[in-house]
């Protein structure tokens, strides 16, 4: 099965509302990184987390390594928040390569 | 500092051709990754280099895909021969020390194989 599962797979928000995206791990993740892939295709770094919480403007992310999940909270959603959100964690097994979830596709509408 | 640079941005190839995609990682980064992204499969790892050594050469992609890193500031991904199913976005990413540090992506190369 998927080592990194993201939910929901798709989300539609009205401008100004709040929501949360989730990333569940079936691996022993020690760190997690969140990205936004914008409509042009660029993957933009949002957060790099060790266990704990980080906040940047209207975005806040929490990583709970003991319960193997991370959340990304979006407050006061804006049109420019639209895109696909990915989480990634190091996969052990010798090489520690980044393993990605399948993404959450977010559309913010007026 | 420059980010990860990928060239070309777009590539169109005929079936059977050889194409070479290029990537310059962030200066000083030790880890470099090549990914293929499609709507159906998502992000698939093709190759992983650490300090120029090949750490992983994605199994299913071995036969026609070859990534090289001749120096710490330049990597290539060769696809030979190309097939229409190779049409995808190819992404390069680098990190100072993935797992302990942030991963940075380039803008990608969109490959279309006719």
PDB file of C-alpha atoms in Angstrom:
ATOM      1  CA  UNK A   1       0.000   0.000   0.000  1.00  0.00           C
ATOM      2  CA  UNK A   2       0.914   3.639  -0.140  1.00  0.00           C
ATOM      3  CA  UNK A   3       3.541   4.640   2.406  1.00  0.00           C
ATOM      4  CA  UNK A   4       2.334   8.242   2.365  1.00  0.00           C
ATOM      5  CA  UNK A   5      -1.424   8.780   2.073  1.00  0.00           C
ATOM      6  CA  UNK A   6      -2.953  12.182   1.562  1.00  0.00           C
ATOM      7  CA  UNK A   7      -6.555  13.164   2.176  1.00  0.00           C
ATOM      8  CA  UNK A   8      -8.754  14.411   0.771  1.00  0.00           C
ATOM      9  CA  UNK A   9      -7.693  13.792  -2.830  1.00  0.00           C
ATOM     10  CA  UNK A  10      -9.652  16.847  -3.971  1.00  0.00           C
ATOM     11  CA  UNK A  11     -11.123  19.839  -2.208  1.00  0.00           C
ATOM     12  CA  UNK A  12     -13.194  22.834  -3.231  1.00  0.00           C
ATOM     13  CA  UNK A  13     -13.234  25.881  -0.956  1.00  0.00           C
ATOM     14  CA  UNK A  14     -14.985  29.191  -1.050  1.00  0.00           C
ATOM     15  CA  UNK A  15     -12.720  32.180  -0.715  1.00  0.00           C
ATOM     16  CA  UNK A  16     -12.312  33.203   2.908  1.00  0.00           C
ATOM     17  CA  UNK A  17     -13.002  29.787   4.444  1.00  0.00           C
ATOM     18  CA  UNK A  18     -10.668  27.466   6.355  1.00  0.00           C
ATOM     19  CA  UNK A  19      -9.692  23.867   5.823  1.00  0.00           C
ATOM     20  CA  UNK A  20      -7.146  21.183   6.709  1.00  0.00           C
ATOM     21  CA  UNK A  21      -5.249  18.705   4.582  1.00  0.00           C
ATOM     22  CA  UNK A  22      -3.842  15.539   6.028  1.00  0.00           C
ATOM     23  CA  UNK A  23      -0.896  13.277   5.383  1.00  0.00           C
ATOM     24  CA  UNK A  24      -0.735   9.824   7.034  1.00  0.00           C
ATOM     25  CA  UNK A  25       2.430   7.725   7.094  1.00  0.00           C
ATOM     26  CA  UNK A  26       2.794   3.972   7.230  1.00  0.00           C
ATOM     27  CA  UNK A  27       6.556   4.492   7.544  1.00  0.00           C
ATOM     28  CA  UNK A  28       8.434   5.830  10.548  1.00  0.00           C
ATOM     29  CA  UNK A  29       8.735   9.372   9.239  1.00  0.00           C
ATOM     30  CA  UNK A  30      11.199  11.581  11.076  1.00  0.00           C
ATOM     31  CA  UNK A  31      10.593  14.726   9.030  1.00  0.00           C
ATOM     32  CA  UNK A  32       7.966  15.881   6.560  1.00  0.00           C
ATOM     33  CA  UNK A  33       7.933  18.497   3.834  1.00  0.00           C
ATOM     34  CA  UNK A  34       4.874  20.157   2.276  1.00  0.00           C
ATOM     35  CA  UNK A  35       4.808  21.543  -1.252  1.00  0.00           C
ATOM     36  CA  UNK A  36       2.335  23.435  -3.400  1.00  0.00           C
ATOM     37  CA  UNK A  37       2.386  22.720  -7.121  1.00  0.00           C
ATOM     38  CA  UNK A  38       0.944  25.780  -8.780  1.00  0.00           C
ATOM     39  CA  UNK A  39      -1.030  25.767 -12.050  1.00  0.00           C
ATOM     40  CA  UNK A  40       2.234  26.428 -13.947  1.00  0.00           C
ATOM     41  CA  UNK A  41       3.653  23.199 -12.548  1.00  0.00           C
ATOM     42  CA  UNK A  42       6.292  24.574 -10.196  1.00  0.00           C
ATOM     43  CA  UNK A  43       6.664  22.824  -6.829  1.00  0.00           C
ATOM     44  CA  UNK A  44       6.973  25.461  -4.137  1.00  0.00           C
ATOM     45  CA  UNK A  45       8.284  24.690  -0.666  1.00  0.00           C
ATOM     46  CA  UNK A  46       5.778  25.455   2.056  1.00  0.00           C
ATOM     47  CA  UNK A  47       7.159  23.803   5.182  1.00  0.00           C
ATOM     48  CA  UNK A  48       9.937  21.510   6.289  1.00  0.00           C
ATOM     49  CA  UNK A  49       9.054  20.024   9.674  1.00  0.00           C
ATOM     50  CA  UNK A  50      10.528  18.013  12.460  1.00  0.00           C
ATOM     51  CA  UNK A  51       7.887  16.980  15.062  1.00  0.00           C
ATOM     52  CA  UNK A  52       6.050  20.120  16.079  1.00  0.00           C
ATOM     53  CA  UNK A  53       4.249  23.031  14.476  1.00  0.00           C
ATOM     54  CA  UNK A  54       5.219  25.800  12.077  1.00  0.00           C
ATOM     55  CA  UNK A  55       3.212  28.757  10.896  1.00  0.00           C
ATOM     56  CA  UNK A  56       3.631  31.072   7.938  1.00  0.00           C
ATOM     57  CA  UNK A  57       0.969  33.659   7.269  1.00  0.00           C
ATOM     58  CA  UNK A  58      -2.333  31.893   6.645  1.00  0.00           C
ATOM     59  CA  UNK A  59      -0.731  28.462   6.627  1.00  0.00           C
ATOM     60  CA  UNK A  60       0.068  26.301   9.619  1.00  0.00           C
ATOM     61  CA  UNK A  61       1.454  22.792   9.657  1.00  0.00           C
ATOM     62  CA  UNK A  62       1.774  20.224  12.413  1.00  0.00           C
ATOM     63  CA  UNK A  63       3.790  17.015  12.380  1.00  0.00           C
ATOM     64  CA  UNK A  64       3.063  14.294  14.943  1.00  0.00           C
ATOM     65  CA  UNK A  65       5.708  11.601  14.456  1.00  0.00           C
ATOM     66  CA  UNK A  66       4.375   9.331  17.228  1.00  0.00           C
ATOM     67  CA  UNK A  67       0.966   9.082  15.580  1.00  0.00           C
ATOM     68  CA  UNK A  68       2.455   9.216  12.072  1.00  0.00           C
ATOM     69  CA  UNK A  69       0.572  12.104  10.538  1.00  0.00           C
ATOM     70  CA  UNK A  70       0.943  15.690   9.472  1.00  0.00           C
ATOM     71  CA  UNK A  71      -1.670  18.339   8.802  1.00  0.00           C
ATOM     72  CA  UNK A  72      -1.646  21.526   6.753  1.00  0.00           C
ATOM     73  CA  UNK A  73      -4.184  24.136   7.810  1.00  0.00           C
ATOM     74  CA  UNK A  74      -5.254  26.858   5.412  1.00  0.00           C
ATOM     75  CA  UNK A  75      -6.936  29.864   6.959  1.00  0.00           C
ATOM     76  CA  UNK A  76      -8.911  32.470   4.979  1.00  0.00           C
ATOM     77  CA  UNK A  77      -8.384  30.671   1.661  1.00  0.00           C
ATOM     78  CA  UNK A  78      -7.503  32.878  -1.317  1.00  0.00           C
ATOM     79  CA  UNK A  79      -7.738  32.218  -5.055  1.00  0.00           C
ATOM     80  CA  UNK A  80      -3.941  31.964  -5.287  1.00  0.00           C
ATOM     81  CA  UNK A  81      -3.980  29.000  -2.866  1.00  0.00           C
ATOM     82  CA  UNK A  82      -5.396  26.845  -5.681  1.00  0.00           C
ATOM     83  CA  UNK A  83      -3.131  24.042  -6.847  1.00  0.00           C
ATOM     84  CA  UNK A  84      -2.030  20.600  -5.732  1.00  0.00           C
ATOM     85  CA  UNK A  85      -0.540  20.102  -2.274  1.00  0.00           C
ATOM     86  CA  UNK A  86       1.979  17.330  -1.735  1.00  0.00           C
ATOM     87  CA  UNK A  87       3.610  15.984   1.389  1.00  0.00           C
ATOM     88  CA  UNK A  88       6.848  13.989   1.353  1.00  0.00           C
ATOM     89  CA  UNK A  89       8.834  12.075   3.947  1.00  0.00           C
ATOM     90  CA  UNK A  90      12.154  10.216   3.908  1.00  0.00           C
ATOM     91  CA  UNK A  91      11.720   6.515   3.270  1.00  0.00           C
ATOM     92  CA  UNK A  92      14.178   4.331   5.132  1.00  0.00           C
ATOM     93  CA  UNK A  93      15.717   1.177   3.714  1.00  0.00           C
ATOM     94  CA  UNK A  94      19.232   2.416   3.169  1.00  0.00           C
ATOM     95  CA  UNK A  95      18.829   5.364   0.853  1.00  0.00           C
ATOM     96  CA  UNK A  96      16.368   7.675   2.601  1.00  0.00           C
ATOM     97  CA  UNK A  97      14.751   8.750  -0.638  1.00  0.00           C
ATOM     98  CA  UNK A  98      11.776  11.172  -0.590  1.00  0.00           C
ATOM     99  CA  UNK A  99       8.422   9.408  -0.804  1.00  0.00           C
ATOM    100  CA  UNK A 100       5.498  11.530  -1.923  1.00  0.00           C
ATOM    101  CA  UNK A 101       1.785  11.298  -1.364  1.00  0.00           C
ATOM    102  CA  UNK A 102      -0.508  11.476  -4.413  1.00  0.00           C
ATOM    103  CA  UNK A 103      -1.517  15.022  -3.576  1.00  0.00           C
ATOM    104  CA  UNK A 104      -4.626  17.030  -2.666  1.00  0.00           C
ATOM    105  CA  UNK A 105      -6.027  19.089  -5.526  1.00  0.00           C
ATOM    106  CA  UNK A 106      -7.445  22.329  -4.123  1.00  0.00           C
ATOM    107  CA  UNK A 107      -9.672  24.772  -5.978  1.00  0.00           C
ATOM    108  CA  UNK A 108     -10.568  28.029  -4.277  1.00  0.00           C
ATOM    109  CA  UNK A 109     -13.515  29.772  -5.877  1.00  0.00           C
ATOM    110  CA  UNK A 110     -14.937  33.270  -5.356  1.00  0.00           C
TER     111      UNK A 110
ATOM    112  CA  UNK B   1      21.633  31.881  -4.829  1.00  0.00           C
ATOM    113  CA  UNK B   2      20.180  30.286  -7.956  1.00  0.00           C
ATOM    114  CA  UNK B   3      17.651  27.532  -7.413  1.00  0.00           C
ATOM    115  CA  UNK B   4      17.523  24.252  -9.317  1.00  0.00           C
ATOM    116  CA  UNK B   5      17.785  24.928 -13.057  1.00  0.00           C
ATOM    117  CA  UNK B   6      16.372  22.549 -15.638  1.00  0.00           C
ATOM    118  CA  UNK B   7      16.684  22.776 -19.395  1.00  0.00           C
ATOM    119  CA  UNK B   8      14.955  22.690 -21.746  1.00  0.00           C
ATOM    120  CA  UNK B   9      11.519  23.669 -20.438  1.00  0.00           C
ATOM    121  CA  UNK B  10       9.826  21.833 -23.280  1.00  0.00           C
ATOM    122  CA  UNK B  11      11.008  19.030 -25.539  1.00  0.00           C
ATOM    123  CA  UNK B  12       9.236  17.337 -28.423  1.00  0.00           C
ATOM    124  CA  UNK B  13      10.716  14.115 -29.761  1.00  0.00           C
ATOM    125  CA  UNK B  14       9.807  11.526 -32.353  1.00  0.00           C
ATOM    126  CA  UNK B  15       9.450   7.924 -31.199  1.00  0.00           C
ATOM    127  CA  UNK B  16      12.837   6.237 -31.179  1.00  0.00           C
ATOM    128  CA  UNK B  17      14.899   9.400 -30.705  1.00  0.00           C
ATOM    129  CA  UNK B  18      17.437   9.987 -27.954  1.00  0.00           C
ATOM    130  CA  UNK B  19      16.855  12.976 -25.718  1.00  0.00           C
ATOM    131  CA  UNK B  20      18.959  14.434 -22.940  1.00  0.00           C
ATOM    132  CA  UNK B  21      17.499  16.520 -20.137  1.00  0.00           C
ATOM    133  CA  UNK B  22      19.757  18.708 -18.007  1.00  0.00           C
ATOM    134  CA  UNK B  23      19.738  19.783 -14.370  1.00  0.00           C
ATOM    135  CA  UNK B  24      21.910  22.106 -12.308  1.00  0.00           C
ATOM    136  CA  UNK B  25      21.295  21.625  -8.571  1.00  0.00           C
ATOM    137  CA  UNK B  26      21.522  24.377  -5.989  1.00  0.00           C
ATOM    138  CA  UNK B  27      25.193  25.153  -5.452  1.00  0.00           C
ATOM    139  CA  UNK B  28      26.674  23.069  -2.632  1.00  0.00           C
ATOM    140  CA  UNK B  29      23.843  20.544  -2.472  1.00  0.00           C
ATOM    141  CA  UNK B  30      24.895  16.913  -2.064  1.00  0.00           C
ATOM    142  CA  UNK B  31      21.679  15.105  -2.999  1.00  0.00           C
ATOM    143  CA  UNK B  32      20.077  15.142  -6.441  1.00  0.00           C
ATOM    144  CA  UNK B  33      16.876  13.421  -7.522  1.00  0.00           C
ATOM    145  CA  UNK B  34      15.172  12.875 -10.878  1.00  0.00           C
ATOM    146  CA  UNK B  35      11.406  12.349 -10.893  1.00  0.00           C
ATOM    147  CA  UNK B  36       8.825  11.708 -13.561  1.00  0.00           C
ATOM    148  CA  UNK B  37       5.356  13.152 -13.000  1.00  0.00           C
ATOM    149  CA  UNK B  38       2.177  12.036 -14.728  1.00  0.00           C
ATOM    150  CA  UNK B  39      -1.452  12.501 -13.734  1.00  0.00           C
ATOM    151  CA  UNK B  40      -1.985   8.764 -13.347  1.00  0.00           C
ATOM    152  CA  UNK B  41       1.208   7.697 -11.566  1.00  0.00           C
ATOM    153  CA  UNK B  42       2.032  10.909  -9.736  1.00  0.00           C
ATOM    154  CA  UNK B  43       5.688  11.503  -8.804  1.00  0.00           C
ATOM    155  CA  UNK B  44       7.926   8.507  -9.590  1.00  0.00           C
ATOM    156  CA  UNK B  45      11.586   8.424  -8.590  1.00  0.00           C
ATOM    157  CA  UNK B  46      13.926   7.737 -11.493  1.00  0.00           C
ATOM    158  CA  UNK B  47      17.372   8.271  -9.941  1.00  0.00           C
ATOM    159  CA  UNK B  48      19.018   9.468  -6.755  1.00  0.00           C
ATOM    160  CA  UNK B  49      22.603  10.707  -6.380  1.00  0.00           C
ATOM    161  CA  UNK B  50      24.421  11.472  -3.160  1.00  0.00           C
ATOM    162  CA  UNK B  51      27.745  13.289  -3.531  1.00  0.00           C
ATOM    163  CA  UNK B  52      27.727  12.284  -7.228  1.00  0.00           C
ATOM    164  CA  UNK B  53      27.356   8.561  -6.421  1.00  0.00           C
ATOM    165  CA  UNK B  54      24.308   6.800  -7.809  1.00  0.00           C
ATOM    166  CA  UNK B  55      22.283   5.590  -4.825  1.00  0.00           C
ATOM    167  CA  UNK B  56      19.188   4.415  -6.630  1.00  0.00           C
ATOM    168  CA  UNK B  57      18.430   3.765 -10.232  1.00  0.00           C
ATOM    169  CA  UNK B  58      14.630   3.283 -10.267  1.00  0.00           C
ATOM    170  CA  UNK B  59      14.119  -0.360 -11.204  1.00  0.00           C
ATOM    171  CA  UNK B  60      11.323  -0.138 -13.773  1.00  0.00           C
ATOM    172  CA  UNK B  61      13.120   2.688 -15.563  1.00  0.00           C
ATOM    173  CA  UNK B  62      16.545   1.104 -15.923  1.00  0.00           C
ATOM    174  CA  UNK B  63      16.360  -0.139 -19.463  1.00  0.00           C
ATOM    175  CA  UNK B  64      15.908   3.103 -21.394  1.00  0.00           C
ATOM    176  CA  UNK B  65      16.617   5.744 -18.752  1.00  0.00           C
ATOM    177  CA  UNK B  66      20.113   6.675 -17.676  1.00  0.00           C
ATOM    178  CA  UNK B  67      20.997   9.463 -15.277  1.00  0.00           C
ATOM    179  CA  UNK B  68      24.553  10.684 -14.836  1.00  0.00           C
ATOM    180  CA  UNK B  69      26.262  13.194 -12.609  1.00  0.00           C
ATOM    181  CA  UNK B  70      29.716  13.954 -13.981  1.00  0.00           C
ATOM    182  CA  UNK B  71      30.331  16.773 -11.522  1.00  0.00           C
ATOM    183  CA  UNK B  72      28.609  18.136  -8.448  1.00  0.00           C
ATOM    184  CA  UNK B  73      26.936  20.955 -10.339  1.00  0.00           C
ATOM    185  CA  UNK B  74      25.447  19.169 -13.357  1.00  0.00           C
ATOM    186  CA  UNK B  75      23.337  16.099 -14.050  1.00  0.00           C
ATOM    187  CA  UNK B  76      21.771  14.657 -17.184  1.00  0.00           C
ATOM    188  CA  UNK B  77      18.923  12.254 -17.795  1.00  0.00           C
ATOM    189  CA  UNK B  78      19.093  10.384 -21.093  1.00  0.00           C
ATOM    190  CA  UNK B  79      16.099   8.566 -22.508  1.00  0.00           C
ATOM    191  CA  UNK B  80      17.011   6.221 -25.330  1.00  0.00           C
ATOM    192  CA  UNK B  81      15.004   5.298 -27.345  1.00  0.00           C
ATOM    193  CA  UNK B  82      11.990   7.414 -26.505  1.00  0.00           C
ATOM    194  CA  UNK B  83       8.467   5.995 -26.588  1.00  0.00           C
ATOM    195  CA  UNK B  84       5.127   7.849 -26.546  1.00  0.00           C
ATOM    196  CA  UNK B  85       4.480   6.562 -23.000  1.00  0.00           C
ATOM    197  CA  UNK B  86       7.495   8.605 -21.861  1.00  0.00           C
ATOM    198  CA  UNK B  87       5.480  11.799 -22.359  1.00  0.00           C
ATOM    199  CA  UNK B  88       5.477  13.433 -18.931  1.00  0.00           C
ATOM    200  CA  UNK B  89       7.016  16.199 -16.869  1.00  0.00           C
ATOM    201  CA  UNK B  90      10.528  15.393 -15.677  1.00  0.00           C
ATOM    202  CA  UNK B  91      11.528  17.090 -12.438  1.00  0.00           C
ATOM    203  CA  UNK B  92      14.921  17.494 -10.861  1.00  0.00           C
ATOM    204  CA  UNK B  93      15.321  18.254  -7.150  1.00  0.00           C
ATOM    205  CA  UNK B  94      18.272  18.810  -4.851  1.00  0.00           C
ATOM    206  CA  UNK B  95      18.961  19.017  -1.126  1.00  0.00           C
ATOM    207  CA  UNK B  96      21.944  19.742   1.063  1.00  0.00           C
ATOM    208  CA  UNK B  97      21.134  16.552   2.997  1.00  0.00           C
ATOM    209  CA  UNK B  98      17.658  15.160   2.330  1.00  0.00           C
ATOM    210  CA  UNK B  99      15.974  13.944   5.491  1.00  0.00           C
ATOM    211  CA  UNK B 100      17.686  16.652   7.509  1.00  0.00           C
ATOM    212  CA  UNK B 101      17.271  19.541   5.067  1.00  0.00           C
ATOM    213  CA  UNK B 102      14.742  20.949   2.609  1.00  0.00           C
ATOM    214  CA  UNK B 103      14.229  19.560  -0.905  1.00  0.00           C
ATOM    215  CA  UNK B 104      14.136  22.105  -3.751  1.00  0.00           C
ATOM    216  CA  UNK B 105      12.618  21.446  -7.171  1.00  0.00           C
ATOM    217  CA  UNK B 106      13.369  22.834 -10.584  1.00  0.00           C
ATOM    218  CA  UNK B 107      10.603  24.000 -12.918  1.00  0.00           C
ATOM    219  CA  UNK B 108      10.674  20.740 -14.864  1.00  0.00           C
ATOM    220  CA  UNK B 109      10.949  19.693 -18.485  1.00  0.00           C
ATOM    221  CA  UNK B 110       7.711  18.808 -20.282  1.00  0.00           C
ATOM    222  CA  UNK B 111       8.493  16.003 -22.740  1.00  0.00           C
ATOM    223  CA  UNK B 112       6.138  15.065 -25.560  1.00  0.00           C
ATOM    224  CA  UNK B 113       6.964  11.984 -27.617  1.00  0.00           C
ATOM    225  CA  UNK B 114       5.046  11.677 -30.867  1.00  0.00           C
TER     226      UNK B 114
END
